[in-house]
Short mmCIF file of C-alpha atoms and ligand atoms in Angstrom, two decimals:
data_model
loop_
_atom_site.label_atom_id
_atom_site.label_comp_id
_atom_site.label_asym_id
_atom_site.label_seq_id
_atom_site.Cartn_x
_atom_site.Cartn_y
_atom_site.Cartn_z
CA MET D 1 89.59 71.48 107.81
CA ASP D 2 92.66 69.80 106.09
CA GLY D 3 95.32 73.23 104.20
CA GLN D 4 94.84 74.93 107.34
CA VAL D 5 97.51 76.95 108.78
CA ILE D 6 99.19 76.76 111.78
CA VAL D 7 101.36 78.53 113.55
CA GLY D 8 102.35 79.09 116.68
CA LEU D 9 105.59 81.04 118.22
CA GLU D 10 108.91 81.23 120.43
CA VAL D 11 109.34 84.33 121.54
CA HIS D 12 113.08 85.30 123.25
CA CYS D 13 112.80 88.92 124.33
CA GLN D 14 115.66 90.67 126.08
CA LEU D 15 114.22 92.79 129.24
CA ASP D 16 115.83 96.08 129.88
CA THR D 17 117.85 95.44 133.30
CA LYS D 18 120.48 97.83 134.37
CA SER D 19 122.75 94.73 135.10
CA LYS D 20 122.85 90.98 134.02
CA LEU D 21 120.94 88.09 135.11
CA PHE D 22 123.75 86.61 136.86
CA CYS D 23 126.11 88.75 137.63
CA GLY D 24 126.57 92.90 137.57
CA CYS D 25 127.84 93.42 134.73
CA SER D 26 126.02 95.90 133.04
CA THR D 27 124.17 95.08 130.00
CA ASP D 28 124.75 98.44 128.07
CA TYR D 29 127.51 96.30 125.30
CA ARG D 30 125.59 97.58 122.21
CA SER D 31 128.35 100.53 121.35
CA ASP D 32 131.58 99.01 123.67
CA GLY D 33 134.05 96.14 121.96
CA PRO D 34 133.81 92.77 122.27
CA ASN D 35 133.94 91.06 125.54
CA THR D 36 134.03 94.04 127.85
CA HIS D 37 131.03 93.80 129.68
CA VAL D 38 132.08 90.20 130.70
CA CYS D 39 133.13 88.84 134.87
CA PRO D 40 134.05 85.22 136.05
CA VAL D 41 130.30 84.61 136.08
CA CYS D 42 129.37 85.55 133.08
CA LEU D 43 132.30 84.02 130.92
CA GLY D 44 131.13 80.58 133.38
CA LEU D 45 134.83 80.46 134.97
CA PRO D 46 135.16 77.48 137.47
CA GLY D 47 134.28 78.11 140.80
CA SER D 48 132.31 81.37 139.94
CA MET D 49 128.94 81.56 141.54
CA PRO D 50 125.84 82.84 140.15
CA VAL D 51 123.68 85.30 142.34
CA LEU D 52 120.37 85.88 140.49
CA ASN D 53 118.82 89.19 139.81
CA ARG D 54 115.99 90.48 141.34
CA ARG D 55 114.91 92.92 139.25
CA SER D 56 114.67 90.97 136.19
CA ILE D 57 111.87 88.20 137.73
CA GLU D 58 110.00 91.09 138.77
CA TYR D 59 110.20 92.14 135.06
CA ALA D 60 109.20 88.57 133.91
CA MET D 61 106.50 88.67 136.67
CA ARG D 62 104.76 91.77 135.35
CA VAL D 63 104.95 90.92 131.59
CA ALA D 64 103.14 87.02 133.09
CA LYS D 65 100.32 89.66 135.17
CA ALA D 66 100.02 91.57 131.81
CA LEU D 67 99.48 88.13 129.47
CA ASN D 68 97.08 87.00 131.65
CA CYS D 69 99.15 83.58 133.02
CA SER D 70 99.72 82.52 136.37
CA VAL D 71 102.97 82.63 138.67
CA LEU D 72 103.51 79.14 139.27
CA GLU D 73 103.90 78.58 143.81
CA GLU D 74 107.34 77.39 143.11
CA SER D 75 109.46 77.55 140.05
CA GLU D 76 112.87 76.75 139.49
CA PHE D 77 115.85 76.65 136.95
CA SER D 78 118.12 74.18 135.10
CA ARG D 79 120.67 73.74 133.28
CA LYS D 80 120.36 73.66 129.66
CA ASN D 81 123.31 71.13 128.60
CA TYR D 82 124.55 71.34 124.91
CA PHE D 83 127.91 72.78 123.09
CA TYR D 84 128.27 75.49 121.08
CA PRO D 85 131.35 78.54 121.20
CA ASP D 86 129.12 80.79 122.12
CA LEU D 87 127.63 78.81 125.20
CA ASP D 88 130.76 79.23 127.52
CA LYS D 89 129.87 76.99 130.09
CA ALA D 90 128.69 74.77 127.90
CA TYR D 91 125.08 74.87 129.68
CA GLN D 92 122.57 77.43 129.37
CA ILE D 93 120.17 78.33 132.96
CA THR D 94 117.37 77.86 132.26
CA GLN D 95 113.69 76.67 133.11
CA TYR D 96 112.51 73.34 132.39
CA ASP D 97 109.64 71.68 133.91
CA LYS D 98 108.90 74.13 136.70
CA PRO D 99 108.79 77.55 133.98
CA LEU D 100 107.86 81.06 135.98
CA ALA D 101 104.39 80.71 135.01
CA GLU D 102 101.92 79.30 132.56
CA GLY D 103 98.69 79.65 131.09
CA GLY D 104 97.57 82.74 129.77
CA TYR D 105 96.30 84.98 126.54
CA LEU D 106 97.09 87.65 124.90
CA GLU D 107 94.48 88.54 122.38
CA ILE D 108 94.78 90.31 118.75
CA GLU D 109 92.54 91.69 115.59
CA GLY D 110 92.20 88.35 113.87
CA ASP D 111 92.48 87.97 110.56
CA GLU D 112 87.80 87.23 110.31
CA GLY D 113 87.69 90.37 112.12
CA GLY D 114 87.32 91.72 116.42
CA GLU D 115 89.45 90.30 118.76
CA LYS D 116 91.22 87.13 119.10
CA ARG D 117 92.74 85.03 121.21
CA ILE D 118 96.48 83.92 121.36
CA ARG D 119 96.87 81.22 124.38
CA ILE D 120 100.20 81.68 125.57
CA THR D 121 101.94 78.29 127.30
CA ARG D 122 104.13 79.56 129.27
CA ILE D 123 106.88 82.42 130.40
CA HIS D 124 110.35 81.43 131.78
CA VAL D 125 112.87 83.00 132.45
CA GLU D 126 116.72 82.21 130.53
CA GLU D 127 120.22 83.92 129.97
CA ASP D 128 121.19 84.74 126.15
CA PRO D 129 124.38 83.20 125.56
CA GLY D 130 127.19 84.74 123.16
CA ARG D 131 127.20 86.19 120.18
CA LEU D 132 129.31 84.09 117.04
CA VAL D 133 130.91 86.65 114.74
CA HIS D 134 131.64 85.24 111.53
CA MET D 135 134.70 86.38 109.59
CA GLY D 136 137.39 86.02 106.69
CA THR D 137 136.57 85.19 103.37
CA ALA D 138 136.81 81.91 101.06
CA GLU D 139 139.87 82.82 99.48
CA ARG D 140 141.66 83.54 102.33
CA GLY D 141 139.22 81.44 104.95
CA ARG D 142 137.14 82.40 107.18
CA TYR D 143 137.39 82.65 110.85
CA SER D 144 134.71 83.16 113.60
CA LEU D 145 134.81 84.93 116.85
CA VAL D 146 132.93 85.07 119.66
CA ASP D 147 131.98 87.91 122.04
CA TYR D 148 130.17 87.71 125.40
CA ASN D 149 129.16 90.75 125.96
CA ARG D 150 125.60 89.26 125.70
CA ALA D 151 126.27 86.32 127.41
CA GLY D 152 123.41 86.33 131.07
CA ILE D 153 121.52 88.96 129.60
CA PRO D 154 118.72 88.28 131.07
CA LEU D 155 115.47 86.57 128.51
CA ILE D 156 112.01 85.75 129.07
CA GLU D 157 110.58 83.31 126.89
CA ILE D 158 106.91 83.50 125.81
CA VAL D 159 105.69 80.42 124.16
CA SER D 160 102.57 80.36 122.47
CA GLU D 161 100.07 77.98 121.74
CA PRO D 162 99.48 76.73 117.86
CA ASP D 163 96.30 79.60 117.49
CA MET D 164 97.33 81.47 114.52
CA ARG D 165 95.90 80.92 111.85
CA SER D 166 98.04 82.56 109.26
CA PRO D 167 101.72 84.87 108.73
CA LYS D 168 99.40 88.10 109.40
CA GLU D 169 98.20 86.65 112.32
CA ALA D 170 101.53 85.66 113.91
CA ARG D 171 102.58 89.36 112.53
CA LYS D 172 99.99 90.55 114.76
CA PHE D 173 101.06 88.55 117.66
CA LEU D 174 104.32 90.13 117.67
CA ASN D 175 103.34 93.47 117.37
CA LYS D 176 100.90 93.37 119.96
CA LEU D 177 103.95 91.44 122.58
CA ARG D 178 106.02 93.97 121.50
CA ALA D 179 103.43 96.95 122.04
CA THR D 180 102.35 95.66 125.78
CA LEU D 181 106.58 94.49 126.62
CA GLU D 182 106.87 98.24 126.16
CA TYR D 183 103.85 99.71 127.89
CA LEU D 184 105.03 97.46 131.18
CA SER D 185 108.62 99.38 130.16
CA VAL D 186 110.57 95.81 130.35
CA PHE D 187 111.52 95.65 126.89
CA ASP D 188 112.94 98.51 123.84
CA SER D 189 112.45 97.17 120.56
CA GLU D 190 114.84 99.83 119.33
CA LYS D 191 117.57 97.89 120.61
CA GLU D 192 119.25 95.38 118.01
CA GLY D 193 118.47 91.91 118.90
CA SER D 194 116.66 92.42 121.26
CA LEU D 195 113.78 89.77 120.22
CA ARG D 196 114.31 86.40 118.33
CA VAL D 197 111.48 84.20 117.34
CA ASP D 198 111.18 80.56 116.29
CA ALA D 199 108.22 79.91 115.26
CA ASN D 200 106.79 76.35 114.46
CA ILE D 201 104.71 76.18 111.02
CA SER D 202 102.53 72.79 109.74
CA ILE D 203 99.41 72.58 107.58
CA ARG D 204 96.83 70.68 109.18
CA GLY D 205 97.37 67.05 108.34
CA SER D 206 101.14 67.31 107.84
CA GLU D 207 103.97 67.58 110.27
CA ARG D 208 105.18 70.52 111.67
CA VAL D 209 108.26 72.43 110.51
CA GLU D 210 110.28 74.73 113.32
CA VAL D 211 111.76 78.13 111.37
CA LYS D 212 114.37 79.44 114.17
CA ASN D 213 116.47 82.44 114.73
CA ILE D 214 114.38 85.35 113.11
CA THR D 215 115.27 88.33 114.11
CA SER D 216 112.99 90.81 112.87
CA TYR D 217 109.43 91.84 113.25
CA LYS D 218 109.30 91.81 109.51
CA GLY D 219 111.06 88.65 109.32
CA VAL D 220 108.20 86.81 110.78
CA GLU D 221 105.53 87.16 108.47
CA LYS D 222 108.25 86.48 105.62
CA ALA D 223 109.51 83.39 106.90
CA LEU D 224 105.67 81.96 107.34
CA THR D 225 104.49 83.36 104.57
CA PHE D 226 107.46 81.25 101.92
CA GLU D 227 106.82 77.84 104.64
CA VAL D 228 103.16 78.11 103.50
CA THR D 229 104.16 78.55 99.86
CA ARG D 230 106.53 75.87 100.00
CA GLN D 231 104.46 73.35 102.47
CA LYS D 232 101.67 73.39 99.84
CA ASN D 233 103.81 72.97 96.96
CA LEU D 234 105.33 69.72 98.43
CA LEU D 235 101.85 68.38 99.52
CA ARG D 236 100.18 69.20 95.73
CA ARG D 237 102.81 67.65 93.81
CA GLY D 238 102.25 64.37 96.34
CA GLN D 239 105.37 64.78 98.67
CA LYS D 240 105.44 65.42 102.34
CA VAL D 241 106.39 67.93 104.54
CA GLU D 242 109.19 66.81 106.56
CA ARG D 243 109.56 67.21 109.95
CA GLU D 244 112.85 69.40 110.28
CA THR D 245 114.28 72.05 111.76
CA ARG D 246 114.99 75.25 108.88
CA HIS D 247 116.62 78.54 109.28
CA PHE D 248 115.60 82.16 108.30
CA LEU D 249 117.82 83.75 105.62
CA GLU D 250 116.52 87.00 105.82
CA ALA D 251 118.68 88.49 103.34
CA ARG D 252 117.49 86.06 100.72
CA GLY D 253 114.02 85.90 102.76
CA ILE D 254 114.19 82.05 102.31
CA THR D 255 114.32 79.27 105.06
CA GLN D 256 116.74 76.26 104.62
CA SER D 257 117.01 73.07 105.67
CA SER D 258 119.82 72.82 108.93
CA ARG D 259 121.42 69.59 109.40
CA SER D 260 121.64 70.27 113.72
CA LYS D 261 118.84 67.98 114.96
CA GLU D 262 119.13 68.41 118.49
CA GLN D 263 116.56 66.48 120.35
CA GLU D 264 115.09 67.57 123.49
CA HIS D 265 116.37 64.43 125.49
CA ASP D 266 119.95 65.67 123.87
CA TYR D 267 120.03 68.45 126.09
CA ARG D 268 119.99 66.84 129.29
CA TYR D 269 118.53 68.36 131.66
CA PHE D 270 118.44 68.96 135.24
CA PRO D 271 118.54 71.07 137.95
CA GLU D 272 120.78 73.86 138.35
CA PRO D 273 122.39 73.29 142.02
CA ASP D 274 123.67 76.62 142.58
CA LEU D 275 120.63 78.46 142.40
CA ARG D 276 117.89 77.79 145.40
CA PRO D 277 114.05 77.24 143.59
CA LEU D 278 111.95 80.81 143.07
CA HIS D 279 108.76 81.39 145.41
CA VAL D 280 107.76 84.99 144.33
CA HIS D 281 104.28 83.72 143.69
CA SER D 282 103.40 86.67 146.74
CA TRP D 283 105.31 89.36 144.90
CA LEU D 284 102.52 89.20 142.20
CA GLN D 285 99.83 91.28 144.85
CA ASP D 286 102.25 94.10 144.81
CA ILE D 287 102.76 94.50 140.87
CA GLU D 288 101.35 97.24 139.42
CA LEU D 289 100.40 97.49 136.30
CA PRO D 290 100.32 100.71 133.90
CA GLU D 291 97.46 101.47 131.50
CA LEU D 292 97.80 98.48 128.47
CA PRO D 293 97.88 98.48 124.28
CA ASP D 294 93.59 97.71 125.18
CA ALA D 295 93.03 100.16 127.52
CA ARG D 296 94.26 103.19 125.67
CA ARG D 297 92.74 102.15 122.56
CA GLU D 298 89.26 102.16 123.94
CA ARG D 299 90.49 105.42 125.99
CA PHE D 300 91.55 106.70 122.60
CA ILE D 301 88.38 105.77 121.63
CA THR D 302 85.92 107.59 123.89
CA GLN D 303 88.47 110.72 125.25
CA TYR D 304 89.52 111.48 121.11
CA GLY D 305 86.62 110.02 119.28
CA CYS D 306 89.30 108.16 117.03
CA SER D 307 88.16 105.86 114.90
CA LEU D 308 88.83 101.93 116.40
CA ASN D 309 91.30 101.11 113.30
CA HIS D 310 93.03 104.31 113.62
CA ALA D 311 93.17 103.67 117.74
CA ARG D 312 94.58 100.37 117.02
CA THR D 313 96.96 102.05 115.11
CA LEU D 314 97.95 105.45 116.82
CA THR D 315 98.12 102.65 120.46
CA GLY D 316 100.29 99.41 118.76
CA ASP D 317 102.99 101.53 119.87
CA LEU D 318 103.84 103.37 122.53
CA ARG D 319 105.93 106.28 121.58
CA LEU D 320 103.38 106.69 118.63
CA ALA D 321 100.64 106.74 121.14
CA ASN D 322 102.65 109.03 123.61
CA PHE D 323 103.48 111.13 120.59
CA TYR D 324 99.49 111.83 120.01
CA GLU D 325 98.80 112.45 123.34
CA THR D 326 101.64 115.09 123.36
CA VAL D 327 100.89 116.39 119.74
CA VAL D 328 96.87 116.72 120.96
CA SER D 329 97.63 117.80 124.47
CA PRO D 330 97.55 121.63 124.09
CA ASP D 331 94.17 121.74 122.83
CA PRO D 332 92.65 118.70 122.69
CA VAL D 333 89.08 120.02 121.90
CA THR D 334 90.14 121.49 118.86
CA LEU D 335 93.22 118.98 117.51
CA ALA D 336 91.84 115.43 118.64
CA THR D 337 90.32 114.00 115.18
CA LEU D 338 92.31 116.39 113.23
CA ALA D 339 95.49 114.98 114.62
CA ASP D 340 94.16 111.38 114.42
CA THR D 341 93.67 111.53 110.67
CA TRP D 342 97.33 113.27 109.70
CA ILE D 343 99.00 110.55 112.18
CA SER D 344 97.78 107.72 111.17
CA ASP D 345 96.53 108.75 106.72
CA THR D 346 99.63 110.95 106.77
CA LEU D 347 102.63 110.75 108.93
CA ILE D 348 103.04 107.12 109.31
CA GLY D 349 103.35 106.46 105.89
CA GLU D 350 105.60 109.22 104.65
CA LEU D 351 108.23 108.01 108.50
CA ASN D 352 107.38 104.62 106.61
CA TYR D 353 108.98 106.36 102.95
CA ARG D 354 111.53 107.23 104.60
CA ASN D 355 112.47 104.96 107.33
CA MET D 356 112.42 107.05 110.11
CA ASN D 357 110.57 106.38 113.24
CA ILE D 358 108.23 108.70 115.69
CA ASP D 359 111.21 109.84 117.19
CA ALA D 360 111.91 111.81 114.58
CA VAL D 361 109.23 114.47 114.67
CA ASP D 362 109.18 117.50 116.66
CA PRO D 363 105.13 117.05 118.84
CA ALA D 364 105.31 120.85 119.72
CA ALA D 365 106.15 121.65 115.27
CA PHE D 366 103.51 118.81 114.59
CA THR D 367 101.37 120.75 116.77
CA GLY D 368 102.30 124.14 114.64
CA LEU D 369 101.30 122.25 111.09
CA LEU D 370 98.11 121.16 112.60
CA GLY D 371 97.46 125.31 113.65
CA LEU D 372 97.99 125.90 110.27
CA LEU D 373 95.67 123.78 108.72
CA ARG D 374 92.39 124.29 111.33
CA MET D 375 93.29 128.00 110.62
CA GLY D 376 93.08 127.47 107.35
CA VAL D 377 96.02 129.10 106.36
CA ILE D 378 97.22 126.13 104.18
CA THR D 379 95.49 123.24 102.16
CA ASP D 380 95.92 119.93 102.95
CA LYS D 381 98.23 119.28 100.00
CA SER D 382 100.60 122.29 101.10
CA GLY D 383 100.38 120.42 104.37
CA THR D 384 101.64 117.47 103.66
CA GLU D 385 104.01 119.20 101.87
CA VAL D 386 105.44 121.65 105.29
CA LEU D 387 105.60 117.52 106.16
CA ARG D 388 107.56 116.25 103.79
CA VAL D 389 110.26 119.39 104.02
CA MET D 390 110.48 119.32 107.80
CA LEU D 391 110.99 114.92 107.60
CA ASP D 392 113.55 116.00 105.14
CA GLN D 393 115.08 118.57 106.68
CA HIS D 394 115.34 115.90 110.08
CA LYS D 395 116.95 113.22 107.65
CA ASN D 396 119.34 115.29 106.47
CA HIS D 397 120.40 116.70 109.48
CA GLN D 398 119.92 120.02 108.50
CA PRO D 399 118.38 122.71 110.99
CA CYS D 400 114.83 122.40 111.27
CA GLU D 401 112.38 125.11 110.25
CA LYS D 402 109.04 125.97 111.81
CA PRO D 403 106.56 124.71 109.59
CA ALA D 404 105.18 128.73 109.73
CA VAL D 405 108.57 129.54 108.46
CA ILE D 406 108.32 126.33 105.77
CA VAL D 407 105.03 128.03 104.43
CA GLU D 408 106.58 131.65 103.67
CA ARG D 409 109.54 130.32 102.70
CA LEU D 410 108.12 128.54 99.47
CA ASN D 411 105.22 130.77 99.29
CA LEU D 412 102.40 127.82 100.61
CA ARG D 413 99.72 130.13 101.66
CA LYS D 414 96.39 128.85 99.97
CA VAL D 415 95.27 131.82 98.00
CA SER D 416 92.07 133.01 98.22
CA ALA D 417 89.94 136.30 98.71
CA THR D 418 89.83 136.55 102.32
CA ASN D 419 93.69 136.22 103.28
CA ILE D 420 95.87 138.37 100.54
CA GLY D 421 97.64 140.08 102.26
CA ASP D 422 98.52 138.55 105.56
CA THR D 423 102.21 138.12 107.06
CA ALA D 424 103.06 135.25 109.11
CA ALA D 425 103.16 138.15 112.26
CA ASP D 426 99.05 139.15 111.25
CA ILE D 427 97.68 134.74 110.66
CA SER D 428 97.61 134.99 114.18
CA ALA D 429 96.66 138.74 114.78
CA LYS D 430 93.90 138.14 112.09
CA SER D 431 90.45 138.78 114.13
CA GLY D 432 87.75 139.28 112.00
CA VAL D 433 89.61 142.14 110.67
CA GLU D 434 88.53 141.07 106.60
CA PRO D 435 91.53 143.13 104.54
CA ASP D 436 90.57 145.75 102.35
CA LEU D 437 90.61 144.20 98.54
CA SER D 438 89.38 144.14 95.55
CA ILE D 439 88.42 140.78 93.68
CA GLN D 440 90.30 141.57 91.17
CA SER D 441 93.98 141.56 92.93
CA ASN D 442 92.22 138.12 93.85
CA PRO D 443 95.15 135.60 92.62
CA ILE D 444 92.98 132.91 91.78
CA VAL D 445 91.02 135.49 90.00
CA THR D 446 94.24 136.02 87.66
CA ALA D 447 94.90 132.53 87.93
CA ILE D 448 91.45 131.66 85.89
CA THR D 449 91.66 134.74 83.33
CA GLU D 450 94.79 133.59 82.05
CA VAL D 451 93.45 129.64 81.82
CA LEU D 452 90.52 131.16 79.99
CA THR D 453 92.41 133.08 77.58
CA GLU D 454 95.27 130.17 77.08
CA HIS D 455 92.23 127.33 76.66
CA PRO D 456 89.66 128.67 74.79
CA GLY D 457 88.83 125.22 73.09
CA ALA D 458 87.88 123.96 77.08
CA VAL D 459 86.02 126.58 77.17
CA ASP D 460 83.96 126.42 74.12
CA ASP D 461 83.44 122.17 75.03
CA PHE D 462 81.94 123.59 78.29
CA MET D 463 79.82 126.17 77.02
CA LYS D 464 78.22 122.69 74.69
CA GLY D 465 77.64 120.94 77.72
CA LYS D 466 80.66 119.10 78.17
CA LYS D 467 81.05 118.31 82.12
CA GLY D 468 84.91 117.18 81.92
CA ALA D 469 85.85 120.16 80.49
CA PHE D 470 84.70 122.27 83.97
CA ASN D 471 87.25 119.58 85.85
CA PHE D 472 89.64 120.10 83.11
CA LEU D 473 89.71 123.95 83.66
CA VAL D 474 89.92 123.95 87.68
CA GLY D 475 92.92 121.59 87.09
CA GLN D 476 95.15 124.15 85.20
CA VAL D 477 94.29 126.58 87.86
CA MET D 478 94.83 124.36 90.65
CA LYS D 479 98.26 123.65 88.63
CA LYS D 480 98.73 127.47 87.71
CA THR D 481 98.52 128.02 91.53
CA ARG D 482 100.80 125.11 91.97
CA GLY D 483 98.33 124.03 94.53
CA CYS D 484 97.93 126.13 97.10
CA ALA D 485 94.24 127.20 95.71
CA ASP D 486 91.50 126.44 97.19
CA PRO D 487 89.41 124.24 95.21
CA GLY D 488 85.89 125.21 96.66
CA GLU D 489 86.57 129.08 95.92
CA VAL D 490 88.49 127.78 92.54
CA ASN D 491 85.13 126.53 91.49
CA ARG D 492 82.96 129.01 92.91
CA LEU D 493 84.86 131.86 90.97
CA LEU D 494 85.67 129.47 87.51
CA ALA D 495 81.48 129.06 87.45
CA GLU D 496 81.44 133.02 87.89
CA GLU D 497 84.33 133.63 85.45
CA LEU D 498 82.24 131.14 82.95
CA ASN D 499 78.75 132.56 83.34
CA LYS D 500 80.49 136.31 82.44
CA GLU D 501 81.68 134.59 79.14
CA GLY D 502 78.21 132.43 78.40
CA ALA D 503 76.67 135.86 78.74
ZN1 ZN H 9 129.14 89.05 134.33
MN1 MN H 10 115.13 79.84 124.93
#
């Protein structure tokens, strides 16, 4: 099929270990000054010897098992030789022809609907290089500094087969991979630079282009979408796609041809003489996997009655899935469905809009908000308003009020004939005792009376049989009650009042 998009990914993930891959230096470097987490080993000083961190191999094997890969009976480390200032030894210790694991798969939701298997070619373990920091200005001269804090952090490189057929499938693969690694407790996606992606992309029948160094989840879809357009435009104009390496410029959303054209053989790989081959196959039987995203998704559907799409969203992120279960835990029977819709349909959108993540929301406060909705104290519309106040208070570092307090302060209590006169204290105490009130004191009726007086024309139209006039009047009443009125009640009472007028 000419014209088909073909994508394969190479994903580098930092394993969330306490110390580096071949030395005891701490991996918790992000808030510290440059070159403060270094030692002779990770600085590559002559005579220093690498000692393998057993934990990082265990972590990598957890990933191999979760991605259905086979762990090789024997794997080995190799030296990948190249010269670049971020590489202090002038070689990277990685794995080449004997990787840790081969031949697995990960299931994603394919573009055609349903589950789709993306095959995994291999998983290998390697060390992260250091990091260059570019300084200076064009006028006064540019220069680069190098920080070796990152040098020696354990990485796994996960290589997929070219099984994805669109930038969107590539994004789904990455999201699923991230979720899986987080469920395995081997990876923290919140840490800056913890994931880096190289993507191979081609249009079937043409040469393949490698896009290097994509450092964000959104960046992958952007970079690939740019490439699809660029390559298709070349072909449309009768030109050829060059086989080349390009870099993704995140800020501009484009890829750019890069001059360096290293070929595999330039690296002069050879077995690392300072490390013994790995025989870890027998560890596999002792590795117990936790519940993974697919299993949790199915459990959310059967245990809580979540829809497939919502269950996919909720379990597609470990923190979100944990949040959901904490929120419903006080009373799963009454809260499960309400929490499902409010988190998937409302909360996620409000968080994205504010560039916030789920850690910003106190599950107990959210359960409280759902309680107010379930007891009919507030309308859905007011519920959204309360949620927005909660998120804004957190974002602006203000003291966070409880949902019930926000409802009282903003006077958002649902206006209806049955709960007039309630206060925050007696919402929970309310137990079938109807407050004594006459219908005349109902604020909805008051609002209706005012609206009917203010819009005689619309009343006339209604009497002449124009249905639109009724909706207009409902809208005016909702406006007067600032959205706090129960729409069903407004409809009923308005119809009653209009009947009286008509009589
Ligand atoms: Zn070190
Ligand atoms: Mn690599």
